[in-house]
Amino acid sequence: MARHPRLVYPGAIYHVTFRGNERRAIFRDDRDRDRFLASLAERVQGYQVRLYLYALMQNHVHLLLETRLPNVSAFLGSLLTGYAVYFNLRHRRVGHLTQNRYHSVLVEGDAYLLRLSRYIHLNPVFVKSIKSVPLAVRLQYLRDYRWSSYQAYAGLRKPENYVDYEPILAMTS
């Protein structure tokens, strides 16, 4: 069965997700996560993408981004291929790192954008190991979770220069 063409146009906002092959880890340690974020930062600038927020989980990633050019496929192809090459070399493995192609959903409407930003930032506290612990513990875990843009949005760390915080923050004021 043929794949459906992706809707791409300048100014499109996407919720992008991709998952490890067979739901396996795509980050084994902080060095992998740091490398992925450095690669993401480089490509955000190179492909003129506005990254609104992100969350890195052990076996999947969420990105909320806007493309200034109709180049979401080129941007993600470069990001995922580059990271897979690094990961495979570092961990002495071969083959696909991610399962299928990335998944992208066009985001329309401010209300949906805000719900989506909450969903992405809360993703770390909805994993099985954390989901059933008391709320206070989950809140602290979220505040301490380094691998999403949440800490910068919440004023708990310095904002990253490759994330565009203004559009989301403007909706919450």
mmCIF file of C-alpha atoms in Angstrom:
data_model
loop_
_atom_site.group_PDB
_atom_site.id
_atom_site.type_symbol
_atom_site.label_atom_id
_atom_site.label_comp_id
_atom_site.label_asym_id
_atom_site.label_seq_id
_atom_site.Cartn_x
_atom_site.Cartn_y
_atom_site.Cartn_z
ATOM 1 C CA MET A 1 0.000 0.000 0.000
ATOM 2 C CA ALA A 2 1.356 3.413 -0.976
ATOM 3 C CA ARG A 3 2.087 6.005 1.663
ATOM 4 C CA HIS A 4 -0.124 9.058 1.811
ATOM 5 C CA PRO A 5 1.721 12.258 0.903
ATOM 6 C CA ARG A 6 2.493 14.557 3.810
ATOM 7 C CA LEU A 7 0.890 17.979 3.951
ATOM 8 C CA VAL A 8 3.721 20.483 3.845
ATOM 9 C CA TYR A 9 3.654 24.236 3.457
ATOM 10 C CA PRO A 10 5.524 27.251 4.828
ATOM 11 C CA GLY A 11 4.336 28.103 8.336
ATOM 12 C CA ALA A 12 2.917 24.644 9.071
ATOM 13 C CA ILE A 13 3.017 23.563 12.722
ATOM 14 C CA TYR A 14 3.578 19.869 13.403
ATOM 15 C CA HIS A 15 3.530 17.525 16.361
ATOM 16 C CA VAL A 16 6.269 15.093 15.351
ATOM 17 C CA THR A 17 6.938 11.787 17.063
ATOM 18 C CA PHE A 18 9.288 8.936 16.357
ATOM 19 C CA ARG A 19 9.932 5.773 18.291
ATOM 20 C CA GLY A 20 12.751 3.286 18.655
ATOM 21 C CA ASN A 21 12.577 0.190 16.475
ATOM 22 C CA GLU A 22 10.569 -2.470 18.328
ATOM 23 C CA ARG A 23 10.010 0.192 21.017
ATOM 24 C CA ARG A 24 13.633 -0.171 22.099
ATOM 25 C CA ALA A 25 15.650 2.622 23.668
ATOM 26 C CA ILE A 26 16.999 5.285 21.334
ATOM 27 C CA PHE A 27 18.889 6.922 24.204
ATOM 28 C CA ARG A 28 21.050 4.747 26.421
ATOM 29 C CA ASP A 29 22.535 7.525 28.531
ATOM 30 C CA ASP A 30 22.850 11.285 28.919
ATOM 31 C CA ARG A 31 25.641 11.455 26.345
ATOM 32 C CA ASP A 32 23.200 10.172 23.712
ATOM 33 C CA ARG A 33 20.570 12.710 24.764
ATOM 34 C CA ASP A 34 23.093 15.563 24.739
ATOM 35 C CA ARG A 35 24.235 14.538 21.267
ATOM 36 C CA PHE A 36 20.665 14.405 19.989
ATOM 37 C CA LEU A 37 19.879 17.869 21.381
ATOM 38 C CA ALA A 38 23.071 19.325 19.879
ATOM 39 C CA SER A 39 22.134 17.833 16.525
ATOM 40 C CA LEU A 40 18.580 19.151 16.884
ATOM 41 C CA ALA A 41 19.857 22.659 17.685
ATOM 42 C CA GLU A 42 22.148 22.638 14.654
ATOM 43 C CA ARG A 43 19.400 21.525 12.289
ATOM 44 C CA VAL A 44 16.784 23.914 13.692
ATOM 45 C CA GLN A 45 18.982 26.763 12.561
ATOM 46 C CA GLY A 46 20.118 25.161 9.294
ATOM 47 C CA TYR A 47 16.604 24.266 8.137
ATOM 48 C CA GLN A 48 14.940 27.457 9.461
ATOM 49 C CA VAL A 49 12.644 25.522 11.766
ATOM 50 C CA ARG A 50 10.986 27.076 14.811
ATOM 51 C CA LEU A 51 11.108 24.505 17.610
ATOM 52 C CA TYR A 52 8.463 25.327 20.218
ATOM 53 C CA LEU A 53 9.058 22.444 22.594
ATOM 54 C CA TYR A 54 10.401 18.924 22.923
ATOM 55 C CA ALA A 55 10.435 15.887 25.181
ATOM 56 C CA LEU A 56 12.986 13.090 24.921
ATOM 57 C CA MET A 57 11.795 9.821 26.393
ATOM 58 C CA GLN A 58 13.855 6.629 26.558
ATOM 59 C CA ASN A 59 12.315 5.076 23.460
ATOM 60 C CA HIS A 60 10.574 7.974 21.697
ATOM 61 C CA VAL A 61 10.676 11.718 21.074
ATOM 62 C CA HIS A 62 8.044 14.450 20.808
ATOM 63 C CA LEU A 63 8.741 17.677 18.925
ATOM 64 C CA LEU A 64 6.406 20.610 18.384
ATOM 65 C CA LEU A 65 7.747 22.686 15.535
ATOM 66 C CA GLU A 66 6.916 25.095 12.752
ATOM 67 C CA THR A 67 8.541 24.966 9.341
ATOM 68 C CA ARG A 68 9.242 28.315 7.708
ATOM 69 C CA LEU A 69 9.871 26.425 4.473
ATOM 70 C CA PRO A 70 8.030 23.284 3.301
ATOM 71 C CA ASN A 71 10.951 21.138 4.465
ATOM 72 C CA VAL A 72 9.802 19.039 7.425
ATOM 73 C CA SER A 73 10.848 15.807 5.660
ATOM 74 C CA ALA A 74 14.324 17.096 4.827
ATOM 75 C CA PHE A 75 14.778 18.431 8.371
ATOM 76 C CA LEU A 76 13.719 15.183 10.047
ATOM 77 C CA GLY A 77 15.526 12.997 7.516
ATOM 78 C CA SER A 78 18.766 14.790 8.307
ATOM 79 C CA LEU A 79 18.166 14.731 12.066
ATOM 80 C CA LEU A 80 17.196 11.070 12.296
ATOM 81 C CA THR A 81 19.811 9.778 9.864
ATOM 82 C CA GLY A 82 22.588 11.739 11.542
ATOM 83 C CA TYR A 83 21.586 10.566 14.992
ATOM 84 C CA ALA A 84 21.196 6.928 13.871
ATOM 85 C CA VAL A 85 24.701 6.953 12.387
ATOM 86 C CA TYR A 86 26.126 8.368 15.636
ATOM 87 C CA PHE A 87 24.145 5.904 17.803
ATOM 88 C CA ASN A 88 25.092 2.860 15.718
ATOM 89 C CA LEU A 89 28.786 3.766 15.695
ATOM 90 C CA ARG A 90 28.896 4.568 19.396
ATOM 91 C CA HIS A 91 27.019 1.440 20.465
ATOM 92 C CA ARG A 92 28.562 -0.881 17.845
ATOM 93 C CA ARG A 93 25.286 -1.837 16.235
ATOM 94 C CA VAL A 94 23.793 -1.863 12.753
ATOM 95 C CA GLY A 95 20.339 -1.414 11.282
ATOM 96 C CA HIS A 96 17.396 0.867 11.792
ATOM 97 C CA LEU A 97 17.202 2.821 14.998
ATOM 98 C CA THR A 98 13.676 4.155 14.615
ATOM 99 C CA GLN A 99 10.494 2.302 13.834
ATOM 100 C CA ASN A 100 9.029 3.232 10.440
ATOM 101 C CA ARG A 101 9.074 6.860 9.398
ATOM 102 C CA TYR A 102 8.418 9.666 11.806
ATOM 103 C CA HIS A 103 4.793 10.486 12.518
ATOM 104 C CA SER A 104 3.578 14.054 12.082
ATOM 105 C CA VAL A 105 0.231 15.658 12.792
ATOM 106 C CA LEU A 106 -0.638 19.109 11.525
ATOM 107 C CA VAL A 107 -1.533 21.391 14.425
ATOM 108 C CA GLU A 108 -4.318 23.886 13.894
ATOM 109 C CA GLY A 109 -5.802 26.228 16.452
ATOM 110 C CA ASP A 110 -4.432 27.800 19.617
ATOM 111 C CA ALA A 111 -6.523 25.654 21.960
ATOM 112 C CA TYR A 112 -5.126 22.474 20.424
ATOM 113 C CA LEU A 113 -1.614 23.916 20.497
ATOM 114 C CA LEU A 114 -1.893 24.574 24.239
ATOM 115 C CA ARG A 115 -3.339 21.103 24.968
ATOM 116 C CA LEU A 116 -0.556 19.570 22.922
ATOM 117 C CA SER A 117 2.141 21.533 24.754
ATOM 118 C CA ARG A 118 0.780 20.236 28.078
ATOM 119 C CA TYR A 119 0.599 16.682 26.743
ATOM 120 C CA ILE A 120 4.198 16.759 25.494
ATOM 121 C CA HIS A 121 5.611 18.342 28.648
ATOM 122 C CA LEU A 122 3.688 15.963 30.914
ATOM 123 C CA ASN A 123 4.796 12.888 28.949
ATOM 124 C CA PRO A 124 7.657 12.066 31.381
ATOM 125 C CA VAL A 125 5.221 11.581 34.284
ATOM 126 C CA PHE A 126 2.904 9.278 32.384
ATOM 127 C CA VAL A 127 5.356 6.424 31.861
ATOM 128 C CA LYS A 128 4.463 3.190 33.632
ATOM 129 C CA SER A 129 7.138 3.468 36.316
ATOM 130 C CA ILE A 130 6.047 6.970 37.399
ATOM 131 C CA LYS A 131 2.333 6.986 36.556
ATOM 132 C CA SER A 132 1.161 5.367 39.788
ATOM 133 C CA VAL A 133 3.329 7.232 42.322
ATOM 134 C CA PRO A 134 1.838 10.058 44.419
ATOM 135 C CA LEU A 135 1.211 13.380 42.690
ATOM 136 C CA ALA A 136 3.849 15.247 44.722
ATOM 137 C CA VAL A 137 6.515 12.746 43.608
ATOM 138 C CA ARG A 138 5.403 13.029 39.978
ATOM 139 C CA LEU A 139 5.521 16.833 40.146
ATOM 140 C CA GLN A 140 9.050 16.749 41.538
ATOM 141 C CA TYR A 141 10.082 14.248 38.865
ATOM 142 C CA LEU A 142 8.717 16.598 36.199
ATOM 143 C CA ARG A 143 10.576 19.583 37.679
ATOM 144 C CA ASP A 144 13.806 17.543 37.730
ATOM 145 C CA TYR A 145 13.403 16.026 34.243
ATOM 146 C CA ARG A 146 16.220 17.512 32.144
ATOM 147 C CA TRP A 147 15.228 16.084 28.789
ATOM 148 C CA SER A 148 12.358 18.317 27.806
ATOM 149 C CA SER A 149 11.842 22.024 27.330
ATOM 150 C CA TYR A 150 9.557 22.108 30.394
ATOM 151 C CA GLN A 151 12.207 23.331 32.849
ATOM 152 C CA ALA A 152 12.931 26.412 30.749
ATOM 153 C CA TYR A 153 9.217 27.146 30.295
ATOM 154 C CA ALA A 154 8.746 26.850 34.058
ATOM 155 C CA GLY A 155 11.718 29.137 34.791
ATOM 156 C CA LEU A 156 13.747 26.338 36.391
ATOM 157 C CA ARG A 157 16.682 26.678 33.979
ATOM 158 C CA LYS A 158 18.020 29.042 31.374
ATOM 159 C CA PRO A 159 16.123 28.860 28.048
ATOM 160 C CA GLU A 160 17.863 27.078 25.175
ATOM 161 C CA ASN A 161 18.643 29.368 22.254
ATOM 162 C CA TYR A 162 17.254 26.908 19.692
ATOM 163 C CA VAL A 163 13.764 26.778 21.242
ATOM 164 C CA ASP A 164 11.287 29.545 20.402
ATOM 165 C CA TYR A 165 9.325 30.038 23.633
ATOM 166 C CA GLU A 166 7.412 33.193 22.706
ATOM 167 C CA PRO A 167 4.420 31.763 20.778
ATOM 168 C CA ILE A 168 3.429 29.315 23.534
ATOM 169 C CA LEU A 169 4.138 31.738 26.379
ATOM 170 C CA ALA A 170 2.107 34.458 24.652
ATOM 171 C CA MET A 171 -0.930 32.166 24.731
ATOM 172 C CA THR A 172 -0.620 31.626 28.485
ATOM 173 C CA SER A 173 -0.364 35.289 29.480
#
